[in-house]
mmCIF file of C-alpha atoms in Angstrom:
data_model
loop_
_atom_site.group_PDB
_atom_site.id
_atom_site.type_symbol
_atom_site.label_atom_id
_atom_site.label_comp_id
_atom_site.label_asym_id
_atom_site.label_seq_id
_atom_site.Cartn_x
_atom_site.Cartn_y
_atom_site.Cartn_z
ATOM 1 C CA MET G 1 138.195 45.237 156.713
ATOM 2 C CA ILE G 2 138.090 48.720 155.105
ATOM 3 C CA ALA G 3 141.247 50.806 154.639
ATOM 4 C CA LYS G 4 142.343 52.857 157.688
ATOM 5 C CA ARG G 5 142.221 56.148 155.916
ATOM 6 C CA ILE G 6 138.596 55.534 154.911
ATOM 7 C CA ALA G 7 137.610 54.398 158.358
ATOM 8 C CA ALA G 8 138.993 57.677 159.693
ATOM 9 C CA LEU G 9 136.724 59.808 157.502
ATOM 10 C CA THR G 10 133.712 61.680 158.740
ATOM 11 C CA PRO G 11 131.307 61.649 155.817
ATOM 12 C CA TYR G 12 128.928 64.531 154.784
ATOM 13 C CA VAL G 13 125.601 64.209 156.480
ATOM 14 C CA ALA G 14 122.593 65.326 154.340
ATOM 15 C CA GLY G 15 119.447 66.825 155.639
ATOM 16 C CA GLU G 16 116.740 64.478 156.917
ATOM 17 C CA GLN G 17 114.653 62.693 154.278
ATOM 18 C CA PRO G 18 111.548 61.529 156.030
ATOM 19 C CA ALA G 19 109.006 59.214 154.471
ATOM 20 C CA GLY G 20 106.274 61.712 154.551
ATOM 21 C CA GLY G 21 103.925 63.736 156.657
ATOM 22 C CA TYR G 22 106.225 66.764 157.049
ATOM 23 C CA ILE G 23 106.433 70.212 155.400
ATOM 24 C CA LYS G 24 109.992 69.697 154.162
ATOM 25 C CA LEU G 25 111.993 72.886 154.281
ATOM 26 C CA ASN G 26 115.367 71.484 155.128
ATOM 27 C CA THR G 27 117.225 70.477 151.994
ATOM 28 C CA ASN G 28 116.786 73.464 149.665
ATOM 29 C CA GLU G 29 114.758 71.479 147.075
ATOM 30 C CA ASN G 30 112.559 73.422 144.694
ATOM 31 C CA PRO G 31 108.868 73.348 145.833
ATOM 32 C CA TYR G 32 107.577 73.259 142.274
ATOM 33 C CA PRO G 33 107.638 70.330 139.850
ATOM 34 C CA PRO G 34 110.005 70.216 136.906
ATOM 35 C CA SER G 35 109.102 71.783 133.569
ATOM 36 C CA PRO G 36 106.173 69.900 131.859
ATOM 37 C CA SER G 37 108.689 69.482 128.975
ATOM 38 C CA VAL G 38 110.581 67.173 131.170
ATOM 39 C CA ALA G 39 107.557 64.833 131.823
ATOM 40 C CA GLU G 40 106.782 64.844 128.108
ATOM 41 C CA ALA G 41 110.362 64.023 127.104
ATOM 42 C CA LEU G 42 110.424 61.027 129.506
ATOM 43 C CA ARG G 43 107.005 59.965 128.454
ATOM 44 C CA VAL G 44 108.086 59.533 124.815
ATOM 45 C CA PHE G 45 111.601 58.231 125.646
ATOM 46 C CA ASP G 46 112.426 55.041 123.712
ATOM 47 C CA THR G 47 113.170 52.531 126.403
ATOM 48 C CA GLU G 48 114.804 50.253 123.778
ATOM 49 C CA LYS G 49 117.799 52.648 124.102
ATOM 50 C CA LEU G 50 118.283 51.680 127.715
ATOM 51 C CA ARG G 51 119.987 48.450 126.589
ATOM 52 C CA LEU G 52 122.868 50.625 125.294
ATOM 53 C CA TYR G 53 125.364 52.772 127.110
ATOM 54 C CA PRO G 54 124.499 56.486 127.185
ATOM 55 C CA ASP G 55 126.563 59.074 125.289
ATOM 56 C CA PRO G 56 129.615 59.387 127.486
ATOM 57 C CA ASP G 57 130.099 63.079 126.390
ATOM 58 C CA SER G 58 126.430 64.020 126.735
ATOM 59 C CA LYS G 59 126.893 65.972 123.450
ATOM 60 C CA ALA G 60 123.400 67.270 122.968
ATOM 61 C CA LEU G 61 123.071 68.459 126.589
ATOM 62 C CA THR G 62 126.541 69.893 126.589
ATOM 63 C CA ALA G 63 125.775 71.833 123.502
ATOM 64 C CA GLU G 64 122.538 73.253 124.919
ATOM 65 C CA ILE G 65 124.200 74.317 128.124
ATOM 66 C CA ALA G 66 127.123 75.862 126.255
ATOM 67 C CA ALA G 67 124.727 77.885 124.175
ATOM 68 C CA TYR G 68 122.855 79.079 127.275
ATOM 69 C CA GLU G 69 125.949 80.106 129.040
ATOM 70 C CA GLY G 70 127.497 81.724 125.999
ATOM 71 C CA VAL G 71 130.593 79.503 125.857
ATOM 72 C CA ARG G 72 131.896 76.671 123.665
ATOM 73 C CA ALA G 73 131.238 72.966 124.222
ATOM 74 C CA GLU G 74 134.836 72.405 125.215
ATOM 75 C CA ASN G 75 134.153 74.710 128.217
ATOM 76 C CA ILE G 76 131.420 72.486 129.708
ATOM 77 C CA PHE G 77 131.820 69.412 131.950
ATOM 78 C CA LEU G 78 128.874 67.441 133.104
ATOM 79 C CA GLY G 79 128.556 65.236 136.141
ATOM 80 C CA ASN G 80 126.144 63.221 138.350
ATOM 81 C CA GLY G 81 124.994 66.217 140.412
ATOM 82 C CA SER G 82 127.164 69.161 141.353
ATOM 83 C CA ASP G 83 128.522 67.248 144.373
ATOM 84 C CA GLU G 84 130.230 64.839 141.973
ATOM 85 C CA VAL G 85 131.450 67.763 139.886
ATOM 86 C CA LEU G 86 132.923 69.356 143.028
ATOM 87 C CA ALA G 87 134.596 66.104 144.032
ATOM 88 C CA PHE G 88 136.178 65.839 140.649
ATOM 89 C CA GLY G 89 137.200 69.453 140.754
ATOM 90 C CA PHE G 90 138.963 68.908 144.063
ATOM 91 C CA CYS G 91 140.835 66.024 142.659
ATOM 92 C CA ALA G 92 141.755 67.579 139.345
ATOM 93 C CA LEU G 93 142.505 71.212 140.271
ATOM 94 C CA PHE G 94 143.784 71.404 143.806
ATOM 95 C CA GLU G 95 147.200 70.691 145.349
ATOM 96 C CA LYS G 96 148.132 69.908 149.016
ATOM 97 C CA GLN G 97 145.864 72.428 150.716
ATOM 98 C CA VAL G 98 142.516 74.174 150.094
ATOM 99 C CA ALA G 99 141.229 77.444 151.495
ATOM 100 C CA PHE G 100 137.492 77.957 152.302
ATOM 101 C CA ALA G 101 135.279 79.739 154.718
ATOM 102 C CA ASP G 102 134.643 78.609 158.224
ATOM 103 C CA VAL G 103 130.884 78.826 157.592
ATOM 104 C CA THR G 104 130.140 77.241 154.236
ATOM 105 C CA TYR G 105 128.959 74.110 152.476
ATOM 106 C CA SER G 106 130.033 71.225 154.778
ATOM 107 C CA PHE G 107 131.037 68.972 151.942
ATOM 108 C CA TYR G 108 134.226 70.944 151.373
ATOM 109 C CA PRO G 109 136.079 69.655 154.379
ATOM 110 C CA VAL G 110 134.882 66.189 153.562
ATOM 111 C CA TYR G 111 136.524 66.400 150.198
ATOM 112 C CA CYS G 112 139.729 67.642 151.720
ATOM 113 C CA ASP G 113 139.800 64.765 154.187
ATOM 114 C CA LEU G 114 139.118 62.254 151.311
ATOM 115 C CA TYR G 115 141.908 63.494 149.178
ATOM 116 C CA GLY G 116 144.285 64.210 152.063
ATOM 117 C CA PHE G 117 144.471 68.070 151.612
ATOM 118 C CA LYS G 118 145.228 70.399 154.458
ATOM 119 C CA LYS G 119 142.282 72.623 155.265
ATOM 120 C CA ILE G 120 142.973 76.331 155.369
ATOM 121 C CA ILE G 121 139.744 77.708 157.102
ATOM 122 C CA LEU G 122 139.224 81.448 156.785
ATOM 123 C CA PRO G 123 136.630 83.090 159.040
ATOM 124 C CA LEU G 124 133.794 85.064 157.412
ATOM 125 C CA ASN G 125 133.406 88.627 158.547
ATOM 126 C CA PRO G 126 131.126 89.297 161.492
ATOM 127 C CA ASP G 127 128.277 89.876 159.146
ATOM 128 C CA PHE G 128 128.816 86.581 157.415
ATOM 129 C CA THR G 129 130.290 88.124 154.237
ATOM 130 C CA VAL G 130 133.442 86.633 152.635
ATOM 131 C CA ASP G 131 136.730 88.483 153.350
ATOM 132 C CA SER G 132 138.343 88.136 149.915
ATOM 133 C CA SER G 133 141.526 89.749 151.156
ATOM 134 C CA ALA G 134 142.205 86.771 153.433
ATOM 135 C CA TYR G 135 142.326 84.451 150.402
ATOM 136 C CA LYS G 136 144.750 86.757 148.614
ATOM 137 C CA LYS G 137 147.166 86.643 151.549
ATOM 138 C CA THR G 138 146.955 82.817 151.944
ATOM 139 C CA ALA G 139 149.437 80.682 150.089
ATOM 140 C CA CYS G 140 147.313 77.812 149.044
ATOM 141 C CA GLY G 141 146.868 74.957 146.580
ATOM 142 C CA GLY G 142 143.238 75.886 145.757
ATOM 143 C CA ILE G 143 140.244 78.031 146.777
ATOM 144 C CA VAL G 144 136.611 77.087 146.934
ATOM 145 C CA ILE G 145 133.867 79.578 147.630
ATOM 146 C CA ALA G 146 130.085 78.965 147.536
ATOM 147 C CA ASN G 147 128.486 82.000 145.912
ATOM 148 C CA PRO G 148 125.802 82.545 147.127
ATOM 149 C CA ASN G 149 127.147 80.912 150.304
ATOM 150 C CA ALA G 150 125.415 78.215 152.282
ATOM 151 C CA PRO G 151 123.938 78.269 154.813
ATOM 152 C CA VAL G 152 124.157 82.012 155.339
ATOM 153 C CA SER G 153 122.610 82.917 151.942
ATOM 154 C CA LEU G 154 124.886 85.877 151.184
ATOM 155 C CA SER G 155 126.935 86.400 147.877
ATOM 156 C CA MET G 156 130.034 88.122 146.758
ATOM 157 C CA ASP G 157 130.022 90.617 143.922
ATOM 158 C CA GLU G 158 131.238 88.924 140.673
ATOM 159 C CA GLN G 159 133.903 91.595 140.119
ATOM 160 C CA GLU G 160 135.337 90.804 143.534
ATOM 161 C CA ILE G 161 135.737 87.192 142.593
ATOM 162 C CA ILE G 162 137.321 88.070 139.248
ATOM 163 C CA GLN G 163 139.895 90.235 141.122
ATOM 164 C CA LEU G 164 140.606 87.369 143.562
ATOM 165 C CA ALA G 165 141.138 84.948 140.644
ATOM 166 C CA LYS G 166 143.529 87.404 138.964
ATOM 167 C CA SER G 167 145.488 87.917 142.221
ATOM 168 C CA VAL G 168 146.266 84.232 143.064
ATOM 169 C CA SER G 169 148.304 81.607 141.250
ATOM 170 C CA CYS G 170 146.149 78.661 142.350
ATOM 171 C CA ASN G 171 142.853 77.563 140.861
ATOM 172 C CA VAL G 172 139.606 79.115 142.233
ATOM 173 C CA LEU G 173 136.481 77.002 142.211
ATOM 174 C CA ILE G 174 133.147 78.962 142.606
ATOM 175 C CA ASP G 175 130.075 76.861 143.639
ATOM 176 C CA GLU G 176 127.135 78.562 142.175
ATOM 177 C CA ALA G 177 124.398 76.208 143.253
ATOM 178 C CA TYR G 178 122.135 79.090 144.206
ATOM 179 C CA ILE G 179 123.200 81.843 141.759
ATOM 180 C CA ASP G 180 119.821 81.833 139.972
ATOM 181 C CA PHE G 181 118.145 83.206 143.079
ATOM 182 C CA ALA G 182 120.733 86.047 143.624
ATOM 183 C CA ARG G 183 119.375 89.588 143.690
ATOM 184 C CA ASN G 184 122.231 91.521 142.059
ATOM 185 C CA THR G 185 125.198 89.054 141.743
ATOM 186 C CA LYS G 186 125.415 87.412 138.358
ATOM 187 C CA SER G 187 126.927 84.091 137.353
ATOM 188 C CA LEU G 188 130.474 84.046 136.179
ATOM 189 C CA ALA G 189 129.945 81.110 133.851
ATOM 190 C CA SER G 190 130.130 83.078 130.656
ATOM 191 C CA VAL G 191 133.510 84.678 131.458
ATOM 192 C CA ALA G 192 135.126 81.660 133.171
ATOM 193 C CA PRO G 193 136.792 80.370 130.043
ATOM 194 C CA GLN G 194 138.768 83.587 129.798
ATOM 195 C CA PHE G 195 140.689 82.650 132.951
ATOM 196 C CA LYS G 196 143.237 79.912 133.371
ATOM 197 C CA ASN G 197 142.331 79.320 137.022
ATOM 198 C CA LEU G 198 138.582 79.886 137.394
ATOM 199 C CA LEU G 199 136.013 77.055 137.466
ATOM 200 C CA ILE G 200 132.259 77.675 138.004
ATOM 201 C CA VAL G 201 130.090 74.736 139.209
ATOM 202 C CA LYS G 202 126.284 74.804 138.809
ATOM 203 C CA THR G 203 123.418 72.395 139.297
ATOM 204 C CA PHE G 204 119.958 71.324 138.069
ATOM 205 C CA SER G 205 118.892 70.466 141.578
ATOM 206 C CA LYS G 206 117.674 73.950 142.651
ATOM 207 C CA SER G 207 116.326 76.285 140.073
ATOM 208 C CA TYR G 208 115.421 73.461 137.579
ATOM 209 C CA SER G 209 113.504 71.432 140.205
ATOM 210 C CA LEU G 210 115.623 68.309 139.392
ATOM 211 C CA ALA G 211 117.314 67.301 142.677
ATOM 212 C CA GLY G 212 116.138 63.741 142.073
ATOM 213 C CA LEU G 213 117.686 63.574 138.648
ATOM 214 C CA ARG G 214 121.345 64.199 139.700
ATOM 215 C CA CYS G 215 122.813 66.546 137.110
ATOM 216 C CA GLY G 216 125.483 69.218 137.596
ATOM 217 C CA TYR G 217 127.980 70.934 135.352
ATOM 218 C CA ALA G 218 131.194 73.039 135.366
ATOM 219 C CA VAL G 219 132.186 75.846 133.190
ATOM 220 C CA GLY G 220 135.909 76.806 132.578
ATOM 221 C CA ASN G 221 138.668 76.939 130.125
ATOM 222 C CA ALA G 222 139.325 73.876 128.123
ATOM 223 C CA GLU G 223 142.384 72.782 130.079
ATOM 224 C CA LEU G 224 140.468 72.727 133.372
ATOM 225 C CA ILE G 225 137.635 70.871 131.738
ATOM 226 C CA GLU G 226 140.171 68.389 130.340
ATOM 227 C CA GLY G 227 141.461 67.837 133.897
ATOM 228 C CA LEU G 228 137.963 67.023 135.065
ATOM 229 C CA ASN G 229 137.381 64.644 132.270
ATOM 230 C CA ARG G 230 140.612 62.856 133.076
ATOM 231 C CA VAL G 231 139.482 62.264 136.621
ATOM 232 C CA LYS G 232 135.937 61.299 135.495
ATOM 233 C CA ASN G 233 137.203 58.709 133.064
ATOM 234 C CA CYS G 234 139.389 57.203 135.798
ATOM 235 C CA PHE G 235 136.178 56.482 137.703
ATOM 236 C CA ASN G 236 133.258 56.054 135.212
ATOM 237 C CA SER G 237 133.034 57.230 131.590
ATOM 238 C CA TYR G 238 129.180 57.070 131.731
ATOM 239 C CA THR G 239 128.322 59.362 134.635
ATOM 240 C CA LEU G 240 125.032 60.663 133.177
ATOM 241 C CA GLY G 241 122.430 58.137 132.227
ATOM 242 C CA ALA G 242 120.277 58.389 129.107
ATOM 243 C CA LEU G 243 117.171 59.339 131.106
ATOM 244 C CA CYS G 244 119.125 62.101 132.889
ATOM 245 C CA GLN G 245 120.492 63.583 129.639
ATOM 246 C CA THR G 246 117.002 63.581 128.084
ATOM 247 C CA ALA G 247 115.271 65.199 131.102
ATOM 248 C CA ALA G 248 117.942 67.810 131.696
ATOM 249 C CA LEU G 249 117.951 68.809 128.028
ATOM 250 C CA ALA G 250 114.212 69.385 128.118
ATOM 251 C CA ALA G 251 114.557 71.417 131.295
ATOM 252 C CA VAL G 252 117.288 73.725 130.080
ATOM 253 C CA ARG G 253 115.352 74.459 126.900
ATOM 254 C CA ASP G 254 112.234 75.588 128.782
ATOM 255 C CA ARG G 255 113.435 79.016 129.740
ATOM 256 C CA ALA G 256 109.825 80.393 130.247
ATOM 257 C CA TYR G 257 109.108 77.816 132.908
ATOM 258 C CA PHE G 258 112.478 78.278 134.594
ATOM 259 C CA ASN G 259 111.996 82.018 134.899
ATOM 260 C CA GLN G 260 108.459 81.607 136.137
ATOM 261 C CA THR G 261 109.339 79.241 139.041
ATOM 262 C CA VAL G 262 112.430 81.268 140.028
ATOM 263 C CA GLN G 263 110.288 84.378 140.284
ATOM 264 C CA LYS G 264 107.688 82.580 142.408
ATOM 265 C CA ILE G 265 110.410 81.545 144.849
ATOM 266 C CA LEU G 266 111.862 85.070 144.973
ATOM 267 C CA SER G 267 108.451 86.606 145.685
ATOM 268 C CA THR G 268 107.686 83.970 148.421
ATOM 269 C CA ARG G 269 111.208 84.557 149.910
ATOM 270 C CA GLN G 270 110.617 88.300 150.266
ATOM 271 C CA HIS G 271 107.173 87.859 151.707
ATOM 272 C CA THR G 272 108.401 85.475 154.339
ATOM 273 C CA ALA G 273 111.389 87.600 155.289
ATOM 274 C CA ASP G 274 109.274 90.703 155.570
ATOM 275 C CA ALA G 275 106.842 88.879 157.932
ATOM 276 C CA LEU G 276 109.633 87.588 160.205
ATOM 277 C CA GLN G 277 111.489 90.890 160.352
ATOM 278 C CA LYS G 278 108.324 92.797 161.036
ATOM 279 C CA ALA G 279 107.852 90.559 164.093
ATOM 280 C CA GLY G 280 111.277 91.462 165.362
ATOM 281 C CA HIS G 281 113.393 88.401 164.286
ATOM 282 C CA THR G 282 116.607 88.387 162.381
ATOM 283 C CA VAL G 283 116.766 87.264 158.691
ATOM 284 C CA ILE G 284 119.835 87.545 156.715
ATOM 285 C CA THR G 285 119.248 89.175 153.328
ATOM 286 C CA SER G 286 119.049 86.114 151.078
ATOM 287 C CA ASP G 287 120.430 85.479 147.633
ATOM 288 C CA ALA G 288 119.521 81.763 147.683
ATOM 289 C CA ASN G 289 116.330 79.724 147.756
ATOM 290 C CA PHE G 290 116.460 79.620 151.594
ATOM 291 C CA LEU G 291 116.492 81.907 154.533
ATOM 292 C CA PHE G 292 118.809 82.050 157.453
ATOM 293 C CA VAL G 293 116.755 83.000 160.408
ATOM 294 C CA ARG G 294 117.395 83.770 164.114
ATOM 295 C CA HIS G 295 114.495 83.936 166.572
ATOM 296 C CA SER G 296 114.514 86.900 168.919
ATOM 297 C CA SER G 297 114.154 84.745 172.021
ATOM 298 C CA VAL G 298 114.440 81.080 171.135
ATOM 299 C CA SER G 299 117.645 79.231 170.359
ATOM 300 C CA GLY G 300 118.220 77.778 166.908
ATOM 301 C CA ALA G 301 118.140 74.241 168.324
ATOM 302 C CA GLU G 302 114.884 75.001 170.194
ATOM 303 C CA ALA G 303 113.303 76.537 167.109
ATOM 304 C CA TYR G 304 114.285 73.446 165.102
ATOM 305 C CA ALA G 305 112.801 71.074 167.669
ATOM 306 C CA ARG G 306 109.571 73.009 168.101
ATOM 307 C CA LEU G 307 109.002 73.122 164.365
ATOM 308 C CA LYS G 308 109.658 69.404 163.967
ATOM 309 C CA GLN G 309 107.083 68.726 166.625
ATOM 310 C CA GLN G 310 104.688 70.477 164.322
ATOM 311 C CA ASN G 311 105.818 68.447 161.337
ATOM 312 C CA ILE G 312 107.883 71.219 159.777
ATOM 313 C CA LEU G 313 111.464 70.289 159.043
ATOM 314 C CA VAL G 314 114.202 72.958 158.742
ATOM 315 C CA ARG G 315 117.948 72.618 159.073
ATOM 316 C CA HIS G 316 119.996 73.538 162.163
ATOM 317 C CA PHE G 317 123.775 73.805 162.201
ATOM 318 C CA ALA G 318 125.160 73.433 165.761
ATOM 319 C CA ALA G 319 128.562 75.049 165.126
ATOM 320 C CA PRO G 320 129.166 78.091 167.422
ATOM 321 C CA ARG G 321 128.760 80.769 164.679
ATOM 322 C CA THR G 322 125.517 79.235 163.291
ATOM 323 C CA ALA G 323 123.904 77.724 166.346
ATOM 324 C CA ALA G 324 121.504 80.641 166.949
ATOM 325 C CA TYR G 325 120.062 80.321 163.416
ATOM 326 C CA ILE G 326 117.946 77.876 161.421
ATOM 327 C CA ARG G 327 118.088 77.514 157.685
ATOM 328 C CA VAL G 328 114.614 77.450 156.010
ATOM 329 C CA THR G 329 114.134 76.386 152.468
ATOM 330 C CA VAL G 330 111.633 78.555 150.540
ATOM 331 C CA GLY G 331 108.586 76.432 149.896
ATOM 332 C CA THR G 332 105.279 77.360 148.385
ATOM 333 C CA ASP G 333 103.290 80.171 149.739
ATOM 334 C CA ALA G 334 101.081 77.762 151.733
ATOM 335 C CA GLU G 335 104.195 75.958 153.229
ATOM 336 C CA MET G 336 105.858 79.211 154.186
ATOM 337 C CA ASP G 337 102.708 80.529 155.734
ATOM 338 C CA ALA G 338 102.583 77.404 157.847
ATOM 339 C CA PHE G 339 106.177 77.842 158.873
ATOM 340 C CA THR G 340 105.710 81.557 159.643
ATOM 341 C CA ASN G 341 102.609 81.025 161.742
ATOM 342 C CA ALA G 342 104.392 78.295 163.778
ATOM 343 C CA PHE G 343 107.582 80.261 164.167
ATOM 344 C CA LEU G 344 105.844 83.447 165.368
ATOM 345 C CA LYS G 345 104.093 81.620 168.128
ATOM 346 C CA PHE G 346 107.152 80.533 169.931
#
């Protein structure tokens, strides 16, 4: 039998992954393929190397990310997707209790339950923005904030986060999975090593079109990174396979392609939001690669169901504060036109 504490857990539930036939706008994947450099790097990869363990420190990829972020290699930690990095971060940096928003990434409470941390849940403001003053007033063993926040798509100003980190004694983990799509807010990765209690987590899944690869990383001061490595090496020293390291390295080096695809998504995001708002529907101003949308006369659950009947998958979160909305990943122009046409006919 499994351990009682594990049997009592409620695991994270990912968005539906159907076999095919759907316009898939429910899991915030990038609608464009990875950089052509990724395909070429994998094409010429020497498969003889697969009989050997991969570099446990991912030195080449670490160095490239460090150079891009403007930090030292000792400030970078790599993991098997940002979810794994977050899991290691909770374990290495938090104590007893963790504060996070009532509407945010639903993996955070799962990690708390797994590690036995008390959950300090702080409500977002009525407009879905983060109330940073609430975190400053809360005695805690750790703070985690998604910036931009999912599923509502809004972000905090980076200076507000810096002031928060300065004002608390616990560690502050900022999940920047969607930061590359933010309008004005900038990543704090380059300045994170200056703080003893600030860790930034990022991913290759969204803006790099590599959700299927599973690569994420953290940026912080050397002590925090050492803590993450201690946890990692208690589980598995070889978290990133050789193919993953090779492909991610090619992706991060191709800045031109990265910028091109991000700009496409931003343009499509704005076009779709404008069309929905013009028709009288509510769209939260997005800093992510998705839109948080409320139909003027149809419930979120009904909108989700009607779209699914037309082979368009979106995400619906049934909690009271989010039940009226659906979350819609920004797809290609054609995919978003199909979604918009269906949505406007309700």
